[in-house]
């Protein structure tokens, strides 16, 4: 199969497959940013009516006064914390803090200055952030390119500034395929080459802890102890693997065939050496 290579090829090297992540490979991130933008639409178009019903149901003066602020912040905190924990990326916590800061700045600085107190600029901010997030995820997905050649696997990321990683077949000890339920339905998945140096592997940390605390007159002191055990597990770091590519079985089979082609002469040589020893 003929492809134009954006990187220098070795002697006799040919590109067998060129691919990138499936359009739905980063669906979780897409849905996250769509949710943020959708909150802006919801609070602008539907919340006033909902707020009136909630204040009738919840007979608390503080809730009636601050129901908008309470629900606005709660609607952001829950998904951002979930993403931060399950994706082990506390950049989402920073996103939450920036959105809260943006809310306060727009409401107490910008809106009074321009007479826009009733405009709810913070909701326009959510819509804009959601749109930018969706576009950013798509650009991030399109920035990945994977090449399976007759000699190696090449992963490239970026457009203006390009990162490239090559893995020779001779360095690969194992090959794994991971698919989500959606990936099985739509035929996309992650092919993970595992090397002796640990490429394709990461660590999960299981933690058990105990704590004790006490205090009086508003003063508190506490002691906490924790222990953990780490284990190596396959990791889907997009520059180290073929991340959620279409038809992963084809890519895996071609890689296995190329690995087998390099292993065959070694087995033959070992067999001849064993026959000579006999």
mmCIF file of N, CA and C in Angstrom, residues 105-194:
data_model
loop_
_atom_site.group_PDB
_atom_site.id
_atom_site.type_symbol
_atom_site.label_atom_id
_atom_site.label_comp_id
_atom_site.label_asym_id
_atom_site.label_seq_id
_atom_site.Cartn_x
_atom_site.Cartn_y
_atom_site.Cartn_z
ATOM 1 N N UNK A 105 -16.322 37.634 38.088
ATOM 2 C CA UNK A 105 -15.814 38.820 37.391
ATOM 3 C C UNK A 105 -16.895 39.437 36.506
ATOM 4 N N UNK A 106 -17.614 38.594 35.769
ATOM 5 C CA UNK A 106 -18.652 39.114 34.881
ATOM 6 C C UNK A 106 -19.801 39.746 35.664
ATOM 7 N N UNK A 107 -20.178 39.133 36.770
ATOM 8 C CA UNK A 107 -21.339 39.611 37.522
ATOM 9 C C UNK A 107 -21.040 40.870 38.323
ATOM 10 N N UNK A 108 -19.833 40.961 38.878
ATOM 11 C CA UNK A 108 -19.550 42.074 39.786
ATOM 12 C C UNK A 108 -18.651 43.150 39.194
ATOM 13 N N UNK A 109 -18.053 42.895 38.047
ATOM 14 C CA UNK A 109 -17.184 43.885 37.412
ATOM 15 C C UNK A 109 -17.736 44.355 36.063
ATOM 16 N N UNK A 110 -17.960 43.412 35.167
ATOM 17 C CA UNK A 110 -18.355 43.763 33.802
ATOM 18 C C UNK A 110 -19.816 44.205 33.732
ATOM 19 N N UNK A 111 -20.722 43.385 34.288
ATOM 20 C CA UNK A 111 -22.154 43.686 34.174
ATOM 21 C C UNK A 111 -22.525 45.042 34.773
ATOM 22 N N UNK A 112 -22.095 45.385 36.003
ATOM 23 C CA UNK A 112 -22.447 46.710 36.542
ATOM 24 C C UNK A 112 -21.876 47.861 35.716
ATOM 25 N N UNK A 113 -20.685 47.687 35.190
ATOM 26 C CA UNK A 113 -20.054 48.771 34.432
ATOM 27 C C UNK A 113 -20.839 49.100 33.168
ATOM 28 N N UNK A 114 -21.400 48.077 32.512
ATOM 29 C CA UNK A 114 -22.090 48.298 31.238
ATOM 30 C C UNK A 114 -23.613 48.164 31.357
ATOM 31 N N UNK A 115 -24.113 48.105 32.585
ATOM 32 C CA UNK A 115 -25.554 48.021 32.777
ATOM 33 C C UNK A 115 -26.162 46.737 32.264
ATOM 34 N N UNK A 116 -25.466 45.611 32.450
ATOM 35 C CA UNK A 116 -25.916 44.321 31.916
ATOM 36 C C UNK A 116 -26.241 43.328 33.035
ATOM 37 N N UNK A 117 -26.744 43.851 34.156
ATOM 38 C CA UNK A 117 -27.018 42.970 35.294
ATOM 39 C C UNK A 117 -28.015 41.866 34.959
ATOM 40 N N UNK A 118 -28.952 42.134 34.069
ATOM 41 C CA UNK A 118 -29.976 41.141 33.724
ATOM 42 C C UNK A 118 -29.585 40.267 32.533
ATOM 43 N N UNK A 119 -28.394 40.465 32.000
ATOM 44 C CA UNK A 119 -28.002 39.734 30.790
ATOM 45 C C UNK A 119 -27.492 38.330 31.083
ATOM 46 N N UNK A 120 -27.131 38.059 32.355
ATOM 47 C CA UNK A 120 -26.589 36.745 32.718
ATOM 48 C C UNK A 120 -25.406 36.384 31.826
ATOM 49 N N UNK A 121 -24.378 37.224 31.853
ATOM 50 C CA UNK A 121 -23.210 37.019 31.000
ATOM 51 C C UNK A 121 -22.496 35.709 31.300
ATOM 52 N N UNK A 122 -22.619 35.219 32.548
ATOM 53 C CA UNK A 122 -21.940 33.975 32.903
ATOM 54 C C UNK A 122 -22.454 32.801 32.080
ATOM 55 N N UNK A 123 -23.721 32.868 31.652
ATOM 56 C CA UNK A 123 -24.261 31.789 30.827
ATOM 57 C C UNK A 123 -23.742 31.865 29.394
ATOM 58 N N UNK A 124 -23.564 33.079 28.893
ATOM 59 C CA UNK A 124 -22.915 33.229 27.590
ATOM 60 C C UNK A 124 -21.484 32.707 27.653
ATOM 61 N N UNK A 125 -20.830 32.913 28.813
ATOM 62 C CA UNK A 125 -19.482 32.382 29.010
ATOM 63 C C UNK A 125 -19.489 30.858 28.914
ATOM 64 N N UNK A 126 -20.467 30.205 29.541
ATOM 65 C CA UNK A 126 -20.550 28.742 29.486
ATOM 66 C C UNK A 126 -20.739 28.259 28.052
ATOM 67 N N UNK A 127 -21.602 28.941 27.294
ATOM 68 C CA UNK A 127 -21.815 28.547 25.897
ATOM 69 C C UNK A 127 -20.528 28.682 25.092
ATOM 70 N N UNK A 128 -19.812 29.788 25.304
ATOM 71 C CA UNK A 128 -18.566 30.012 24.561
ATOM 72 C C UNK A 128 -17.509 28.990 24.945
ATOM 73 N N UNK A 129 -17.388 28.708 26.245
ATOM 74 C CA UNK A 129 -16.403 27.731 26.712
ATOM 75 C C UNK A 129 -16.733 26.345 26.171
ATOM 76 N N UNK A 130 -18.019 25.975 26.171
ATOM 77 C CA UNK A 130 -18.418 24.679 25.629
ATOM 78 C C UNK A 130 -18.077 24.543 24.157
ATOM 79 N N UNK A 131 -18.328 25.605 23.381
ATOM 80 C CA UNK A 131 -18.020 25.572 21.949
ATOM 81 C C UNK A 131 -16.521 25.455 21.712
ATOM 82 N N UNK A 132 -15.749 26.255 22.443
ATOM 83 C CA UNK A 132 -14.288 26.191 22.303
ATOM 84 C C UNK A 132 -13.772 24.811 22.710
ATOM 85 N N UNK A 133 -14.367 24.231 23.771
ATOM 86 C CA UNK A 133 -13.951 22.906 24.216
ATOM 87 C C UNK A 133 -14.203 21.836 23.172
ATOM 88 N N UNK A 134 -15.382 21.858 22.545
ATOM 89 C CA UNK A 134 -15.710 20.876 21.502
ATOM 90 C C UNK A 134 -14.750 21.002 20.324
ATOM 91 N N UNK A 135 -14.498 22.235 19.885
ATOM 92 C CA UNK A 135 -13.566 22.446 18.775
ATOM 93 C C UNK A 135 -12.156 22.006 19.158
ATOM 94 N N UNK A 136 -11.769 22.269 20.412
ATOM 95 C CA UNK A 136 -10.439 21.860 20.873
ATOM 96 C C UNK A 136 -10.264 20.356 20.874
ATOM 97 N N UNK A 137 -11.300 19.622 21.310
ATOM 98 C CA UNK A 137 -11.238 18.156 21.317
ATOM 99 C C UNK A 137 -11.095 17.620 19.898
ATOM 100 N N UNK A 138 -11.843 18.196 18.957
ATOM 101 C CA UNK A 138 -11.771 17.736 17.573
ATOM 102 C C UNK A 138 -10.394 18.023 16.972
ATOM 103 N N UNK A 139 -9.841 19.201 17.254
ATOM 104 C CA UNK A 139 -8.492 19.514 16.767
ATOM 105 C C UNK A 139 -7.464 18.578 17.395
ATOM 106 N N UNK A 140 -7.657 18.258 18.682
ATOM 107 C CA UNK A 140 -6.758 17.333 19.373
ATOM 108 C C UNK A 140 -6.812 15.954 18.722
ATOM 109 N N UNK A 141 -8.023 15.490 18.394
ATOM 110 C CA UNK A 141 -8.174 14.180 17.741
ATOM 111 C C UNK A 141 -7.506 14.174 16.375
ATOM 112 N N UNK A 142 -7.768 15.214 15.602
ATOM 113 C CA UNK A 142 -7.204 15.284 14.256
ATOM 114 C C UNK A 142 -5.689 15.466 14.271
ATOM 115 N N UNK A 143 -5.156 15.919 15.388
ATOM 116 C CA UNK A 143 -3.708 16.102 15.478
ATOM 117 C C UNK A 143 -2.929 14.808 15.576
ATOM 118 N N UNK A 144 -3.620 13.686 15.804
ATOM 119 C CA UNK A 144 -2.958 12.384 15.899
ATOM 120 C C UNK A 144 -2.901 11.704 14.532
ATOM 121 N N UNK A 145 -1.750 11.124 14.236
ATOM 122 C CA UNK A 145 -1.585 10.305 13.038
ATOM 123 C C UNK A 145 -0.744 9.089 13.394
ATOM 124 N N UNK A 146 -1.191 7.914 12.961
ATOM 125 C CA UNK A 146 -0.469 6.676 13.238
ATOM 126 C C UNK A 146 -0.102 6.001 11.917
ATOM 127 N N UNK A 147 1.126 5.494 11.877
ATOM 128 C CA UNK A 147 1.631 4.822 10.677
ATOM 129 C C UNK A 147 2.187 3.463 11.083
ATOM 130 N N UNK A 148 1.668 2.417 10.469
ATOM 131 C CA UNK A 148 2.205 1.071 10.648
ATOM 132 C C UNK A 148 3.011 0.760 9.395
ATOM 133 N N UNK A 149 4.313 0.587 9.549
ATOM 134 C CA UNK A 149 5.187 0.340 8.402
ATOM 135 C C UNK A 149 5.724 -1.091 8.462
ATOM 136 N N UNK A 150 6.565 -1.421 7.519
ATOM 137 C CA UNK A 150 7.176 -2.751 7.502
ATOM 138 C C UNK A 150 8.280 -2.889 8.549
ATOM 139 N N UNK A 151 8.676 -1.787 9.197
ATOM 140 C CA UNK A 151 9.757 -1.826 10.174
ATOM 141 C C UNK A 151 9.332 -1.417 11.587
ATOM 142 N N UNK A 152 8.296 -0.585 11.711
ATOM 143 C CA UNK A 152 8.016 0.028 13.012
ATOM 144 C C UNK A 152 6.605 0.611 13.040
ATOM 145 N N UNK A 153 6.240 1.101 14.229
ATOM 146 C CA UNK A 153 5.004 1.864 14.425
ATOM 147 C C UNK A 153 5.412 3.305 14.707
ATOM 148 N N UNK A 154 4.852 4.237 13.965
ATOM 149 C CA UNK A 154 5.178 5.654 14.140
ATOM 150 C C UNK A 154 3.916 6.395 14.574
ATOM 151 N N UNK A 155 4.006 7.113 15.693
ATOM 152 C CA UNK A 155 2.902 7.946 16.174
ATOM 153 C C UNK A 155 3.342 9.402 16.111
ATOM 154 N N UNK A 156 2.523 10.226 15.489
ATOM 155 C CA UNK A 156 2.824 11.652 15.361
ATOM 156 C C UNK A 156 1.650 12.457 15.909
ATOM 157 N N UNK A 157 1.987 13.557 16.593
ATOM 158 C CA UNK A 157 0.944 14.426 17.139
ATOM 159 C C UNK A 157 1.339 15.877 16.945
ATOM 160 N N UNK A 158 0.349 16.684 16.507
ATOM 161 C CA UNK A 158 0.574 18.114 16.356
ATOM 162 C C UNK A 158 0.536 18.545 14.907
ATOM 163 N N UNK A 159 0.448 19.846 14.712
ATOM 164 C CA UNK A 159 0.462 20.409 13.362
ATOM 165 C C UNK A 159 1.609 21.400 13.217
ATOM 166 N N UNK A 160 1.613 22.450 14.050
ATOM 167 C CA UNK A 160 2.717 23.406 14.006
ATOM 168 C C UNK A 160 3.948 22.840 14.710
ATOM 169 N N UNK A 161 3.717 22.297 15.892
ATOM 170 C CA UNK A 161 4.794 21.652 16.646
ATOM 171 C C UNK A 161 4.479 20.163 16.723
ATOM 172 N N UNK A 162 5.304 19.355 16.093
ATOM 173 C CA UNK A 162 5.012 17.923 15.947
ATOM 174 C C UNK A 162 5.871 17.097 16.898
ATOM 175 N N UNK A 163 5.212 16.189 17.622
ATOM 176 C CA UNK A 163 5.912 15.181 18.426
ATOM 177 C C UNK A 163 5.804 13.846 17.696
ATOM 178 N N UNK A 164 6.884 13.100 17.681
ATOM 179 C CA UNK A 164 6.900 11.827 16.956
ATOM 180 C C UNK A 164 7.555 10.755 17.804
ATOM 181 N N UNK A 165 6.958 9.572 17.785
ATOM 182 C CA UNK A 165 7.532 8.437 18.513
ATOM 183 C C UNK A 165 7.511 7.207 17.619
ATOM 184 N N UNK A 166 8.650 6.523 17.544
ATOM 185 C CA UNK A 166 8.772 5.311 16.730
ATOM 186 C C UNK A 166 9.059 4.120 17.635
ATOM 187 N N UNK A 167 8.394 3.017 17.364
ATOM 188 C CA UNK A 167 8.617 1.782 18.107
ATOM 189 C C UNK A 167 8.939 0.672 17.117
ATOM 190 N N UNK A 168 10.162 0.163 17.161
ATOM 191 C CA UNK A 168 10.564 -0.935 16.280
ATOM 192 C C UNK A 168 9.872 -2.223 16.710
ATOM 193 N N UNK A 169 9.532 -3.058 15.741
ATOM 194 C CA UNK A 169 8.880 -4.326 16.066
ATOM 195 C C UNK A 169 9.764 -5.204 16.942
ATOM 196 N N UNK A 170 11.073 -5.082 16.776
ATOM 197 C CA UNK A 170 11.993 -5.900 17.569
ATOM 198 C C UNK A 170 11.935 -5.551 19.050
ATOM 199 N N UNK A 171 11.402 -4.374 19.384
ATOM 200 C CA UNK A 171 11.320 -3.942 20.781
ATOM 201 C C UNK A 171 10.002 -4.335 21.444
ATOM 202 N N UNK A 172 9.045 -4.798 20.657
ATOM 203 C CA UNK A 172 7.719 -5.102 21.197
ATOM 204 C C UNK A 172 7.689 -6.522 21.744
ATOM 205 N N UNK A 173 7.301 -6.652 23.012
ATOM 206 C CA UNK A 173 7.198 -7.964 23.650
ATOM 207 C C UNK A 173 5.772 -8.511 23.636
ATOM 208 N N UNK A 174 4.801 -7.620 23.636
ATOM 209 C CA UNK A 174 3.406 -8.059 23.693
ATOM 210 C C UNK A 174 2.542 -7.013 22.990
ATOM 211 N N UNK A 175 1.359 -7.441 22.592
ATOM 212 C CA UNK A 175 0.448 -6.548 21.879
ATOM 213 C C UNK A 175 -0.948 -6.758 22.453
ATOM 214 N N UNK A 176 -1.586 -5.666 22.864
ATOM 215 C CA UNK A 176 -2.909 -5.762 23.472
ATOM 216 C C UNK A 176 -3.914 -4.941 22.679
ATOM 217 N N UNK A 177 -5.158 -5.386 22.720
ATOM 218 C CA UNK A 177 -6.258 -4.661 22.089
ATOM 219 C C UNK A 177 -7.304 -4.365 23.157
ATOM 220 N N UNK A 178 -7.656 -3.092 23.305
ATOM 221 C CA UNK A 178 -8.686 -2.690 24.252
ATOM 222 C C UNK A 178 -9.829 -2.025 23.495
ATOM 223 N N UNK A 179 -11.056 -2.435 23.814
ATOM 224 C CA UNK A 179 -12.241 -1.859 23.185
ATOM 225 C C UNK A 179 -13.309 -1.596 24.234
ATOM 226 N N UNK A 180 -13.937 -0.445 24.150
ATOM 227 C CA UNK A 180 -15.098 -0.154 24.965
ATOM 228 C C UNK A 180 -16.323 -0.801 24.321
ATOM 229 N N UNK A 181 -17.454 -0.735 25.017
ATOM 230 C CA UNK A 181 -18.692 -1.278 24.440
ATOM 231 C C UNK A 181 -19.026 -0.552 23.142
ATOM 232 N N UNK A 182 -18.901 0.775 23.161
ATOM 233 C CA UNK A 182 -19.157 1.548 21.943
ATOM 234 C C UNK A 182 -18.152 1.192 20.855
ATOM 235 N N UNK A 183 -16.906 0.953 21.252
ATOM 236 C CA UNK A 183 -15.884 0.572 20.287
ATOM 237 C C UNK A 183 -16.189 -0.751 19.608
ATOM 238 N N UNK A 184 -16.731 -1.699 20.370
ATOM 239 C CA UNK A 184 -17.100 -2.987 19.778
ATOM 240 C C UNK A 184 -18.258 -2.828 18.797
ATOM 241 N N UNK A 185 -19.198 -1.949 19.136
ATOM 242 C CA UNK A 185 -20.345 -1.740 18.254
ATOM 243 C C UNK A 185 -19.949 -1.034 16.962
ATOM 244 N N UNK A 186 -19.024 -0.078 17.058
ATOM 245 C CA UNK A 186 -18.648 0.744 15.900
ATOM 246 C C UNK A 186 -17.284 0.376 15.332
ATOM 247 N N UNK A 187 -16.690 -0.691 15.850
ATOM 248 C CA UNK A 187 -15.428 -1.216 15.325
ATOM 249 C C UNK A 187 -14.278 -0.217 15.429
ATOM 250 N N UNK A 188 -14.005 0.239 16.645
ATOM 251 C CA UNK A 188 -12.773 0.978 16.892
ATOM 252 C C UNK A 188 -12.234 0.586 18.261
ATOM 253 N N UNK A 189 -10.926 0.710 18.423
ATOM 254 C CA UNK A 189 -10.298 0.308 19.675
ATOM 255 C C UNK A 189 -8.845 0.741 19.709
ATOM 256 N N UNK A 190 -8.204 0.463 20.833
ATOM 257 C CA UNK A 190 -6.821 0.875 21.057
ATOM 258 C C UNK A 190 -5.892 -0.325 20.966
ATOM 259 N N UNK A 191 -4.882 -0.220 20.120
ATOM 260 C CA UNK A 191 -3.843 -1.248 20.005
ATOM 261 C C UNK A 191 -2.647 -0.769 20.821
ATOM 262 N N UNK A 192 -2.252 -1.563 21.822
ATOM 263 C CA UNK A 192 -1.205 -1.152 22.761
ATOM 264 C C UNK A 192 0.022 -2.037 22.587
ATOM 265 N N UNK A 193 1.112 -1.503 22.047
ATOM 266 C CA UNK A 193 2.371 -2.261 22.007
ATOM 267 C C UNK A 193 3.089 -2.136 23.347
ATOM 268 N N UNK A 194 3.447 -3.260 23.933
ATOM 269 C CA UNK A 194 4.112 -3.268 25.240
ATOM 270 C C UNK A 194 5.556 -3.715 25.049
#
